[in-house]
Coordinates of C-alpha atoms and ligand atoms in Angstrom, one line a residue:
M290 CA -22.3 17.2 42.3
C291 CA -25.8 16.1 43.5
G292 CA -25.9 15.6 47.2
I293 CA -28.2 13.1 49.0
V294 CA -29.2 12.9 52.7
G295 CA -31.8 10.7 54.3
Y296 CA -33.0 10.4 57.9
A297 CA -35.1 8.0 59.9
G298 CA -35.5 8.8 63.6
S299 CA -37.8 10.3 66.1
R300 CA -36.9 13.9 65.7
Q301 CA -38.5 16.2 63.0
A302 CA -36.8 15.2 59.8
G303 CA -37.1 18.5 57.9
P304 CA -34.5 20.6 59.9
I305 CA -32.0 17.7 59.9
L306 CA -32.3 17.2 56.2
L307 CA -31.9 20.9 55.5
D308 CA -28.9 21.1 57.8
G309 CA -27.4 18.0 56.0
L310 CA -28.0 19.6 52.6
A311 CA -26.3 22.8 53.7
R312 CA -23.2 20.7 54.5
L313 CA -23.3 19.2 51.0
E314 CA -23.6 22.5 49.3
Y315 CA -19.9 22.5 48.5
R316 CA -20.4 19.6 46.1
G317 CA -22.1 22.0 43.7
Y318 CA -25.8 22.3 42.9
D319 CA -28.4 24.5 41.3
S320 CA -31.6 23.4 43.0
A321 CA -32.7 21.5 46.1
G322 CA -35.6 19.6 47.6
V323 CA -36.9 17.4 50.4
A324 CA -39.6 14.8 50.8
V325 CA -40.9 13.7 54.2
L326 CA -43.3 10.9 55.1
S327 CA -46.3 12.6 56.7
P328 CA -47.6 11.2 60.0
G329 CA -51.1 11.0 58.5
G330 CA -49.9 9.0 55.5
G331 CA -48.7 10.3 52.2
L332 CA -45.7 12.3 51.1
C333 CA -44.9 16.0 51.5
V334 CA -42.5 17.2 48.8
K335 CA -40.9 20.7 48.6
K336 CA -38.4 21.7 46.0
T337 CA -37.1 24.7 44.3
K338 CA -34.5 26.1 41.9
G339 CA -31.6 28.0 43.3
R340 CA -29.7 28.1 46.5
L341 CA -30.7 26.4 49.7
S342 CA -31.9 29.7 51.2
A343 CA -34.9 29.4 48.8
L344 CA -35.7 25.9 50.1
N345 CA -35.3 27.2 53.7
E346 CA -37.7 29.9 53.0
L347 CA -40.2 27.6 51.4
T348 CA -40.1 25.2 54.4
D349 CA -39.2 27.5 57.3
S350 CA -35.8 25.7 57.4
G351 CA -37.6 22.4 57.4
R352 CA -39.8 23.1 60.4
A353 CA -42.9 23.3 58.2
L354 CA -42.5 19.7 57.3
D355 CA -44.3 17.3 59.6
G356 CA -42.6 13.9 59.8
V357 CA -39.7 11.9 61.1
I358 CA -38.5 10.1 58.0
G359 CA -37.3 11.8 54.9
V360 CA -34.8 12.4 52.1
G361 CA -33.2 15.6 50.7
H362 CA -31.3 16.4 47.6
T363 CA -29.2 19.1 46.0
R364 CA -29.3 18.8 42.2
W365 CA -26.5 19.6 39.8
A366 CA -28.4 19.6 36.5
T367 CA -27.5 17.1 33.8
H368 CA -30.9 16.2 32.1
G369 CA -33.2 19.2 32.0
E370 CA -32.5 22.7 32.9
P371 CA -32.3 23.8 36.6
N372 CA -35.9 24.7 37.4
D373 CA -38.5 23.8 40.1
V374 CA -40.0 20.9 38.2
N375 CA -36.7 19.2 37.4
S376 CA -35.5 19.5 41.0
H377 CA -35.6 16.3 43.1
P378 CA -37.4 14.6 44.7
H379 CA -39.4 13.2 41.8
V380 CA -42.8 11.7 42.5
G381 CA -44.6 8.9 40.7
E382 CA -47.9 9.5 39.0
N383 CA -50.0 8.2 42.0
G384 CA -48.0 10.2 44.5
R385 CA -46.9 7.1 46.5
I386 CA -43.2 7.2 45.6
A387 CA -40.6 10.0 46.0
V388 CA -37.1 9.6 44.7
V389 CA -33.8 11.5 45.0
H390 CA -31.0 10.4 42.7
N391 CA -27.3 11.2 42.1
G392 CA -25.9 9.8 38.8
I393 CA -27.3 9.3 35.3
I394 CA -29.9 6.8 34.2
E395 CA -28.5 6.1 30.7
N396 CA -31.5 4.2 29.2
Y397 CA -34.1 6.6 30.6
A398 CA -35.5 7.5 27.2
E399 CA -36.3 3.9 26.4
I400 CA -38.0 3.4 29.8
K401 CA -39.9 6.7 29.4
K402 CA -41.2 5.5 26.1
F403 CA -42.3 2.2 27.6
L404 CA -44.1 3.9 30.5
R405 CA -45.8 6.5 28.2
Q406 CA -47.1 3.6 26.2
K407 CA -48.6 2.3 29.4
G408 CA -50.4 5.6 29.8
L409 CA -48.1 7.3 32.4
T410 CA -47.4 11.0 32.0
F411 CA -44.1 12.7 32.9
Q412 CA -43.7 16.1 34.5
S413 CA -40.0 16.7 34.2
D414 CA -37.1 16.5 31.6
T415 CA -35.0 14.4 34.0
D416 CA -33.7 10.9 33.7
T417 CA -34.6 10.4 37.4
E418 CA -38.3 10.7 37.0
V419 CA -38.4 7.3 35.3
V420 CA -37.2 5.6 38.5
A421 CA -40.2 7.0 40.4
Q422 CA -42.6 6.2 37.7
L423 CA -41.3 2.7 37.1
L424 CA -41.4 2.0 40.8
E425 CA -45.1 3.0 40.9
Y426 CA -45.8 0.9 37.8
Y427 CA -44.4 -2.2 39.5
L428 CA -46.2 -1.4 42.8
S429 CA -49.5 -1.0 41.0
G430 CA -48.8 -4.5 39.5
G431 CA -48.9 -5.9 43.0
E432 CA -45.2 -6.0 43.9
D433 CA -44.1 -5.0 47.4
L434 CA -41.7 -2.1 47.6
I435 CA -38.4 -4.0 47.8
S436 CA -39.3 -6.4 45.0
A437 CA -40.3 -3.3 42.9
V438 CA -36.9 -1.7 43.8
Y439 CA -35.0 -4.8 42.6
K440 CA -37.0 -4.9 39.4
V441 CA -36.2 -1.3 38.7
L442 CA -32.6 -1.7 39.5
H443 CA -32.4 -4.6 37.0
R444 CA -34.0 -2.5 34.4
I445 CA -32.1 0.8 34.7
E446 CA -28.6 1.3 33.3
G447 CA -26.1 3.9 34.4
A448 CA -25.0 5.2 37.7
Y449 CA -27.1 5.9 40.8
A450 CA -27.3 6.6 44.4
L451 CA -30.9 6.5 45.3
G452 CA -33.0 7.5 48.2
I453 CA -36.6 6.3 48.0
L454 CA -39.7 7.1 50.1
C455 CA -42.9 5.2 49.8
A456 CA -46.2 6.2 51.3
D457 CA -47.1 2.5 51.8
T458 CA -44.1 1.9 54.1
P459 CA -44.3 4.8 56.6
D460 CA -41.5 3.5 59.0
S461 CA -38.6 3.2 56.5
F462 CA -36.9 4.5 53.4
V463 CA -34.8 2.6 50.9
A464 CA -31.4 3.4 49.5
A465 CA -29.5 1.8 46.6
R466 CA -26.2 2.4 45.0
K467 CA -24.2 1.7 41.8
D468 CA -21.2 3.8 40.7
A469 CA -22.2 6.8 42.8
P470 CA -21.2 7.5 46.4
L471 CA -23.6 6.6 49.3
I472 CA -22.9 5.9 52.9
I473 CA -24.9 4.8 55.8
G474 CA -24.7 6.5 59.2
Y475 CA -25.7 4.9 62.5
G476 CA -26.9 7.4 65.0
G477 CA -28.0 5.2 67.9
N478 CA -31.7 5.9 67.9
C479 CA -31.8 7.1 64.3
N480 CA -30.1 6.2 61.0
F481 CA -28.9 8.1 58.0
I482 CA -27.8 7.9 54.4
A483 CA -25.7 10.5 52.8
S484 CA -23.5 11.2 49.8
D485 CA -20.6 11.9 52.1
V486 CA -19.7 12.0 55.8
T487 CA -19.8 15.8 56.1
A488 CA -23.7 15.8 55.8
I489 CA -24.1 13.7 59.0
I490 CA -20.9 14.1 61.0
K491 CA -22.8 16.3 63.4
Y492 CA -24.9 13.3 64.4
T493 CA -22.7 10.3 64.1
H494 CA -19.1 9.1 63.5
E495 CA -20.1 5.5 62.8
V496 CA -20.6 4.7 59.1
S497 CA -20.7 2.0 56.5
Y498 CA -19.8 2.4 52.8
M499 CA -22.5 1.0 50.5
D500 CA -21.1 -1.2 47.7
D501 CA -22.4 -1.4 44.1
G502 CA -25.5 -3.4 43.7
E503 CA -26.5 -3.0 47.4
V504 CA -29.9 -2.0 48.7
A505 CA -30.6 -0.7 52.2
V506 CA -33.8 -0.5 54.1
V507 CA -33.4 2.1 56.8
T508 CA -35.7 2.6 59.8
K509 CA -35.1 4.5 63.0
D510 CA -33.9 1.3 64.8
S511 CA -32.3 -0.7 62.0
V512 CA -30.4 -0.7 58.7
E513 CA -30.8 -3.9 56.7
V514 CA -28.5 -4.2 53.6
Y515 CA -29.0 -6.7 50.8
D516 CA -26.7 -7.4 47.8
A517 CA -27.7 -7.5 44.2
L518 CA -29.1 -11.0 44.6
R519 CA -31.2 -9.9 47.6
R520 CA -29.1 -11.8 50.1
R521 CA -28.6 -10.1 53.5
V522 CA -25.1 -8.5 53.9
E523 CA -23.4 -7.6 57.2
K524 CA -21.7 -4.3 56.6
P525 CA -18.5 -3.5 58.4
R526 CA -18.7 -0.2 60.4
H527 CA -16.0 2.4 60.4
T528 CA -15.4 5.3 62.7
V529 CA -14.7 8.6 61.1
D530 CA -11.7 10.2 62.8
W531 CA -12.4 13.9 62.2
D532 CA -14.9 16.2 63.7
V533 CA -17.7 18.6 62.7
S534 CA -15.4 21.6 63.3
D535 CA -13.0 20.3 60.6
A536 CA -15.9 20.9 58.1
E537 CA -16.7 24.4 59.4
K538 CA -15.1 27.7 58.6
G539 CA -13.7 28.3 62.0
G540 CA -13.7 32.1 61.8
Y541 CA -12.4 32.3 58.2
E542 CA -14.4 34.1 55.5
H543 CA -14.1 31.3 53.1
F544 CA -13.3 27.6 53.2
M545 CA -10.8 28.1 50.5
F546 CA -8.7 30.5 52.5
K547 CA -9.0 28.2 55.6
E548 CA -7.8 25.3 53.5
I549 CA -4.9 27.2 52.0
M550 CA -3.8 28.1 55.5
E551 CA -4.2 24.5 56.7
Q552 CA -1.5 23.3 54.2
P553 CA 1.5 23.2 56.6
E554 CA -0.5 21.0 58.9
A555 CA -1.9 18.8 56.1
L556 CA 1.6 18.4 54.7
R557 CA 3.0 17.4 58.1
A558 CA 0.2 14.9 58.6
T559 CA 0.8 13.4 55.2
I560 CA 4.6 13.4 55.1
Y561 CA 5.9 12.8 58.7
P562 CA 4.4 9.3 59.3
R563 CA 6.0 8.2 56.1
V564 CA 9.6 9.2 56.9
K565 CA 11.3 6.9 59.4
D566 CA 15.0 7.0 60.2
G567 CA 15.7 9.1 57.2
R568 CA 14.0 6.7 54.8
V569 CA 10.7 7.1 53.0
V570 CA 8.3 4.3 54.0
F571 CA 4.9 3.3 52.8
E572 CA 3.8 0.7 55.3
E573 CA 0.3 0.6 53.7
L574 CA 1.7 -0.6 50.3
K575 CA 1.5 -4.3 49.4
I576 CA 3.8 -3.9 46.4
G577 CA 7.4 -4.7 47.1
E578 CA 10.9 -4.4 45.6
E579 CA 10.4 -7.4 43.3
Y580 CA 7.3 -5.9 41.7
I581 CA 8.8 -2.5 41.3
R582 CA 11.9 -4.0 39.6
K583 CA 9.8 -5.7 37.0
L584 CA 7.7 -2.6 36.3
K585 CA 7.9 -1.5 32.6
K586 CA 5.8 1.6 32.8
I587 CA 3.8 3.8 35.0
Y588 CA 0.6 5.5 34.0
I589 CA -1.0 8.3 36.1
A590 CA -4.7 8.9 35.5
A591 CA -6.7 11.7 37.1
C592 CA -9.0 14.7 36.4
G593 CA -8.7 18.4 37.1
S594 CA -6.2 19.5 39.7
S595 CA -5.4 15.8 40.5
Y596 CA -4.3 15.5 36.9
H597 CA -2.0 18.5 37.4
V598 CA -0.4 16.7 40.3
G599 CA 0.1 13.8 37.8
M600 CA 1.8 16.2 35.4
I601 CA 4.4 17.0 38.0
G602 CA 4.5 13.3 38.7
K603 CA 5.4 12.5 35.1
Y604 CA 8.5 14.7 35.3
N605 CA 9.5 13.6 38.8
L606 CA 8.8 9.9 38.7
E607 CA 10.6 9.5 35.4
R608 CA 13.5 11.7 36.6
L609 CA 13.9 9.8 39.9
T610 CA 13.1 6.2 38.9
R611 CA 13.9 6.2 35.2
I612 CA 10.7 4.2 34.7
P613 CA 8.8 5.6 31.7
T614 CA 5.8 7.5 33.1
E615 CA 2.8 8.8 31.2
T616 CA 0.1 11.1 32.7
V617 CA -3.3 11.0 31.1
L618 CA -6.6 12.6 31.6
A619 CA -8.8 9.9 33.1
S620 CA -11.6 10.9 30.7
E621 CA -9.3 10.3 27.7
L622 CA -7.6 7.1 29.0
R623 CA -10.8 5.0 28.9
Y624 CA -11.3 5.6 25.2
S625 CA -7.7 5.6 24.0
D626 CA -6.9 1.9 23.8
P627 CA -4.0 2.5 26.2
L628 CA -0.8 0.4 26.2
I629 CA -1.5 -0.9 29.6
D630 CA -0.8 -4.5 30.7
K631 CA 0.2 -6.5 33.8
D632 CA 3.6 -4.8 33.9
T633 CA 2.1 -1.4 34.1
L634 CA 1.4 0.3 37.4
V635 CA -1.5 2.7 37.1
I636 CA -1.6 5.5 39.7
V637 CA -5.1 7.0 40.1
I638 CA -5.2 10.3 41.9
S639 CA -8.4 11.6 43.4
Q640 CA -9.3 13.8 46.3
S641 CA -12.9 12.6 46.6
G642 CA -12.2 9.0 45.4
E643 CA -15.6 9.3 43.6
T644 CA -14.8 11.0 40.3
L645 CA -16.5 8.9 37.7
D646 CA -14.0 9.3 34.9
S647 CA -11.1 8.4 37.2
M648 CA -13.1 5.4 38.4
A649 CA -13.7 4.4 34.8
A650 CA -10.0 4.7 34.0
L651 CA -9.2 2.6 37.0
R652 CA -11.5 -0.2 35.8
E653 CA -10.2 0.0 32.2
A654 CA -6.7 -0.3 33.5
K655 CA -7.6 -3.2 35.8
S656 CA -9.3 -5.0 33.0
R657 CA -6.0 -4.9 31.1
G658 CA -4.2 -6.5 34.0
A659 CA -2.6 -3.5 35.5
R660 CA -2.1 -3.1 39.2
I661 CA -3.8 0.0 40.7
L662 CA -2.3 2.3 43.3
S663 CA -4.5 5.1 44.2
I664 CA -3.8 8.4 46.1
V665 CA -7.0 9.4 47.7
N666 CA -8.1 11.8 50.4
V667 CA -11.6 10.4 51.3
V668 CA -11.3 7.2 53.3
G669 CA -13.4 4.4 52.2
S670 CA -14.3 6.1 48.9
S671 CA -15.1 4.0 45.8
I672 CA -11.7 4.5 44.1
A673 CA -9.9 3.6 47.3
R674 CA -11.9 0.4 47.7
E675 CA -11.4 -0.8 44.1
S676 CA -7.6 -0.2 44.1
D677 CA -5.0 -2.8 44.9
D678 CA -3.1 -0.3 47.0
V679 CA -4.2 2.9 48.5
V680 CA -2.1 5.7 49.9
Y681 CA -4.3 8.2 51.8
T682 CA -3.5 11.8 51.9
H683 CA -4.2 13.3 55.3
A684 CA -5.6 16.6 54.2
G685 CA -8.8 16.3 56.2
P686 CA -12.1 17.3 54.7
E687 CA -11.9 19.7 51.8
I688 CA -15.0 21.8 51.3
A689 CA -14.1 24.6 48.9
V690 CA -14.7 23.4 45.3
A691 CA -11.3 24.7 44.2
T692 CA -8.8 22.2 45.8
T693 CA -5.8 23.5 47.6
K694 CA -4.7 21.4 50.5
A695 CA -5.7 18.1 48.8
Y696 CA -3.6 19.1 45.8
S697 CA -0.6 19.8 48.0
T698 CA -0.8 16.5 49.9
Q699 CA -1.4 14.5 46.7
L700 CA 1.8 16.1 45.3
A701 CA 3.7 15.3 48.5
V702 CA 2.6 11.6 48.3
L703 CA 3.5 11.3 44.6
N704 CA 6.9 12.8 45.1
M705 CA 7.5 10.5 48.0
L706 CA 6.5 7.5 45.9
G707 CA 9.1 8.6 43.4
V708 CA 11.7 8.8 46.1
Y709 CA 10.6 5.5 47.6
F710 CA 10.7 3.6 44.2
A711 CA 14.0 5.2 43.3
G712 CA 15.5 4.2 46.6
L713 CA 14.4 0.6 46.2
L714 CA 15.7 0.5 42.7
G715 CA 19.0 2.1 43.7
K716 CA 18.5 4.9 41.2
M717 CA 19.6 7.7 43.5
E718 CA 22.9 8.7 45.0
P719 CA 22.7 8.5 48.8
E720 CA 23.4 12.2 49.2
Q721 CA 20.6 13.1 46.7
Y722 CA 18.3 10.8 48.6
D723 CA 19.1 12.3 52.0
E724 CA 18.8 15.8 50.6
I725 CA 15.3 15.2 49.2
V726 CA 14.1 13.4 52.4
A727 CA 15.4 16.3 54.5
E728 CA 13.7 18.8 52.3
L729 CA 10.5 16.8 52.4
R730 CA 10.5 17.1 56.1
L731 CA 11.1 20.9 55.8
L732 CA 8.1 21.4 53.5
P733 CA 5.5 22.1 56.2
E734 CA 7.7 24.8 57.8
K735 CA 8.6 26.4 54.5
A736 CA 4.9 26.3 53.4
A737 CA 4.2 28.2 56.7
R738 CA 6.8 30.8 55.7
V739 CA 5.1 31.4 52.4
L740 CA 1.8 31.8 54.2
A741 CA 3.2 34.4 56.4
D742 CA 3.5 36.8 53.4
T743 CA -0.1 36.9 52.3
E744 CA -0.3 40.8 52.4
R745 CA 2.1 41.1 49.6
I746 CA 0.1 38.8 47.4
K747 CA -3.1 40.6 48.4
Y748 CA -1.6 43.9 47.3
L749 CA -0.5 42.4 44.0
A750 CA -3.9 40.9 43.4
S751 CA -5.4 44.4 44.0
R752 CA -3.4 45.6 41.1
C753 CA -4.2 42.7 38.7
F754 CA -7.9 41.9 39.3
N755 CA -9.1 43.9 36.4
H756 CA -7.4 41.9 33.7
E757 CA -9.6 39.7 31.6
S758 CA -7.0 37.4 30.2
V759 CA -3.9 36.0 31.9
F760 CA -1.1 33.7 30.7
Y761 CA 1.0 31.5 33.0
I762 CA 4.3 30.5 31.5
G763 CA 7.0 28.2 32.8
R764 CA 9.3 25.3 31.8
N765 CA 9.3 21.7 33.0
L766 CA 7.9 21.6 36.6
D767 CA 7.0 25.3 36.3
Y768 CA 4.9 24.5 33.3
A769 CA 3.0 21.8 35.3
L770 CA 2.7 24.2 38.2
G771 CA 1.4 26.9 35.9
L772 CA -1.4 24.5 34.8
E773 CA -2.7 24.4 38.3
G774 CA -2.1 28.1 39.0
S775 CA -4.1 29.0 35.9
L776 CA -6.9 26.6 36.7
K777 CA -7.2 28.1 40.2
L778 CA -7.5 31.6 38.8
K779 CA -10.1 30.7 36.1
E780 CA -12.3 28.5 38.3
I781 CA -12.8 31.0 41.0
S782 CA -12.4 34.4 39.4
Y783 CA -13.8 33.6 35.9
I784 CA -10.9 35.4 34.3
H785 CA -9.8 33.7 31.1
S786 CA -6.4 32.2 31.8
E787 CA -4.1 29.7 30.1
A788 CA -0.9 28.0 31.0
Y789 CA 1.8 27.5 28.4
A790 CA 5.1 25.7 28.3
A791 CA 7.3 28.8 28.0
G792 CA 9.4 27.3 25.2
E793 CA 6.3 26.9 23.2
L794 CA 5.2 30.5 23.3
K795 CA 6.9 31.5 20.2
H796 CA 5.0 28.8 18.2
G797 CA 1.8 30.6 18.5
T798 CA 0.7 32.1 21.8
I799 CA 3.1 35.0 21.7
S800 CA 0.9 36.6 19.0
L801 CA -1.6 37.2 21.8
I802 CA 0.9 39.2 23.9
E803 CA 0.3 42.9 23.5
P804 CA 0.9 45.9 25.7
G805 CA -0.6 45.3 29.1
T806 CA -1.3 41.6 28.8
L807 CA -0.8 40.0 32.2
V808 CA 1.8 37.2 32.2
V809 CA 2.6 35.2 35.3
A810 CA 6.1 33.9 34.8
L811 CA 7.1 30.9 36.9
C812 CA 10.8 30.7 37.5
T813 CA 11.0 28.4 40.5
Y814 CA 12.5 25.4 38.7
L815 CA 16.1 26.6 39.1
P816 CA 17.9 24.2 36.7
L817 CA 16.0 26.1 33.9
F818 CA 16.0 29.6 35.5
D819 CA 18.1 31.2 32.7
K820 CA 15.8 29.8 30.0
A821 CA 12.8 31.0 31.9
M822 CA 14.4 34.5 32.2
S823 CA 14.7 34.7 28.4
N824 CA 11.0 34.0 28.1
V825 CA 10.3 36.8 30.6
V826 CA 12.4 39.2 28.4
E827 CA 10.6 37.9 25.3
V828 CA 7.1 38.8 26.7
I829 CA 8.2 42.1 28.3
S830 CA 9.7 43.3 25.1
R831 CA 6.2 42.9 23.6
G832 CA 4.6 45.0 26.3
A833 CA 3.4 42.3 28.7
S834 CA 2.9 43.2 32.3
V835 CA 4.8 40.4 34.2
V836 CA 4.2 39.0 37.7
A837 CA 7.1 36.6 38.4
L838 CA 7.6 33.9 41.0
T839 CA 11.0 32.5 41.9
A840 CA 13.1 31.1 44.7
E841 CA 14.2 33.6 47.4
G842 CA 17.8 33.8 46.4
R843 CA 17.0 34.5 42.7
A844 CA 14.7 37.6 43.0
G845 CA 17.7 39.9 42.5
E846 CA 18.3 38.5 39.0
L847 CA 14.7 39.3 38.0
S848 CA 14.5 42.7 39.5
G849 CA 16.3 44.4 36.6
T850 CA 13.7 43.1 34.2
V851 CA 10.5 42.7 36.3
E852 CA 9.1 45.5 38.5
P853 CA 10.3 44.5 42.0
E854 CA 6.9 44.7 43.6
N855 CA 5.7 42.2 41.0
I856 CA 8.2 39.6 42.1
L857 CA 7.0 36.9 44.5
T858 CA 9.3 34.5 46.1
V859 CA 9.2 31.1 47.9
P860 CA 11.9 29.5 50.0
E861 CA 14.4 27.4 48.1
T862 CA 14.1 23.6 48.3
H863 CA 15.2 20.6 46.3
P864 CA 14.2 21.3 42.6
V865 CA 11.8 18.4 42.4
L866 CA 9.8 19.7 45.4
E867 CA 9.7 23.4 44.3
P868 CA 6.0 23.2 43.0
S869 CA 4.9 22.2 46.5
L870 CA 5.9 25.7 47.6
G871 CA 5.3 27.5 44.3
I872 CA 1.6 26.6 44.3
I873 CA 0.9 28.5 47.5
P874 CA 1.3 32.0 46.2
L875 CA -0.6 31.1 43.1
Q876 CA -3.5 29.8 45.2
L877 CA -3.5 33.0 47.2
F878 CA -3.2 35.2 44.1
A879 CA -6.3 33.5 42.6
Y880 CA -8.1 33.8 45.9
Y881 CA -7.5 37.5 46.4
I882 CA -8.3 38.3 42.8
A883 CA -11.6 36.4 43.1
L884 CA -12.3 38.3 46.4
Q885 CA -11.7 41.6 44.7
R886 CA -14.1 40.6 41.9
G887 CA -16.8 39.7 44.4
C888 CA -17.0 36.1 43.2
D889 CA -18.6 33.2 45.1
I890 CA -15.2 31.7 46.0
D891 CA -16.2 28.5 47.7
K892 CA -18.9 27.6 45.2
P893 CA -17.9 28.9 41.8
R894 CA -20.6 28.8 39.1
N895 CA -21.2 25.6 37.2
L896 CA -18.5 23.7 39.1
A897 CA -18.9 20.7 41.4
K898 CA -16.5 19.4 44.0
S899 CA -17.0 15.8 43.2
V900 CA -17.9 15.0 39.6
T901 CA -19.8 11.8 39.6
V902 CA -21.1 11.9 36.0
E903 CA -19.2 11.4 32.8
Ligands
LIG1239 C1 -13.6 18.6 40.2 C2 -13.1 19.6 41.3 C3 -11.6 19.7 41.1 C4 -10.9 18.3 41.2 C5 -11.5 17.4 40.1 C6 -11.0 16.0 40.3 O1 -13.5 19.2 39.0 O2 -13.7 20.8 41.2 O3 -11.1 20.5 42.2 O4 -9.6 18.5 40.9 O5 -12.9 17.4 40.2 O6 -11.6 15.5 41.5 P1 -10.9 14.4 42.4 O7 -11.8 14.3 43.6 O8 -11.0 13.1 41.6 O9 -9.6 14.8 42.8

């Protein structure tokens, strides 16, 4: 969702901005633009609807833009359709200010009305244009740029990461942040801002994370940061511990496939440091046994695939710890007057750590006295910083919009938390504890075994890609697994797909099963294998074409009912861990189907990697 990059240095800014924007493409966008401070004074702005290739063409990949300071933007439309005019940067009426923005200015209509009454005219339908116009309005009243920026920030409501160029201050640009991600990058003899590290990792590993209310003035030699009261702030600097190659395809056709294949390594990096002498340990946690003993309830809040991890967490945390656990969509939690208090632990799961709904749920829970533990992949992200405890997944940068390795590592962490809490509470028999821990350590190797069999899944996908509607059915953990399998398929292949709790089929959905309907039957949760089998029989007897997924030793029991070449298997593990393996064939199935259908796998239509608006 909207990407921002800004550069101040001595090299030509255009190509650096275009390169940075290309690395932010994965966030999702429908138009793009850049603004550069021209050496002769004034602003040069180029923007266009569509992919970055169009902007590259318009600007000769940035080389046609003269100037060493500039900002760039990829827009994911919220206010106003994706077109050239609504693309960022937005310029004020006198052409002195150019603004790029990520977020939503909620009171834009009221400000627009005010400015129109003052005689200003607007070009676009966006909320962002009011920022540029309001800035110019204050500038023309005699304010200097920074005072004008503070006045604007006091006046606007909503969320923003802003990059501002002003023709009157040719050696710097200004950045500001509230509830939308923005980092500062220090490049030695140049400095940057960006929505995330991927945009600038090629140039620097040294970054600071801007906090809400802060304003930064960036020149080639310095970055000065001020808080909401305009007091100077010294920002701590962090070193990013991954490299540019981690954010590149490395010979794979798609990031999604690369990231699927990286899962054994990501699982190893996430699990192994947290198993010591046969015990699960979370050295990063500040909560101890006493707190966990007093816990009355756990809430898990998240969006999208992270929510699906939470759905598995509900089953497993309750099963292992016997603490009542509820998983809620973050976008619903904030408006549901939830029964959360100081005895509730709220676990927020987020790959990006920037999802606005998850952040809002976190704040809502915090305001009710809950302690927040977040499971986050992006180090230093907003959710991580506002949590009482953070457990980082070590998936590395995830670029494909459809999450794969981040999902797997989140799931590993959540299961490990269940084991850790249950161990502290004495809720598990020692043998059961030892068995789960041993199986946790085996997950990377078993995941690698599943990945060794991609050809079989590819073949199956080649037989299924023409379906227009698919049902995923399963019970208990398989139901939660089906939610994610179904989401993967629909988001990248655009096939209508739904996941159902298999036991619920007969209460409605079965009316949609007719000869040829594709049903993906998940039978990996072995305690309920027989029940799952009856549902398979139920749909087959109504003509469904079934693809089944089960544990290696159980394929034989399905083969009398399901065509043998439609049966996929994963190695057997402890039942609570089965979705960690089961998800891999489902990711691959979705991937190969999308490939057959010629879809834009890494950047599916209308979707964004990081959703920073409500
Ligand atoms: C978007 C992404 C999903 C992701 C969801 C939550 O919709 O496309 O892949 O699961 O946001 O994102 P988060 O970063 O909070 O896990």
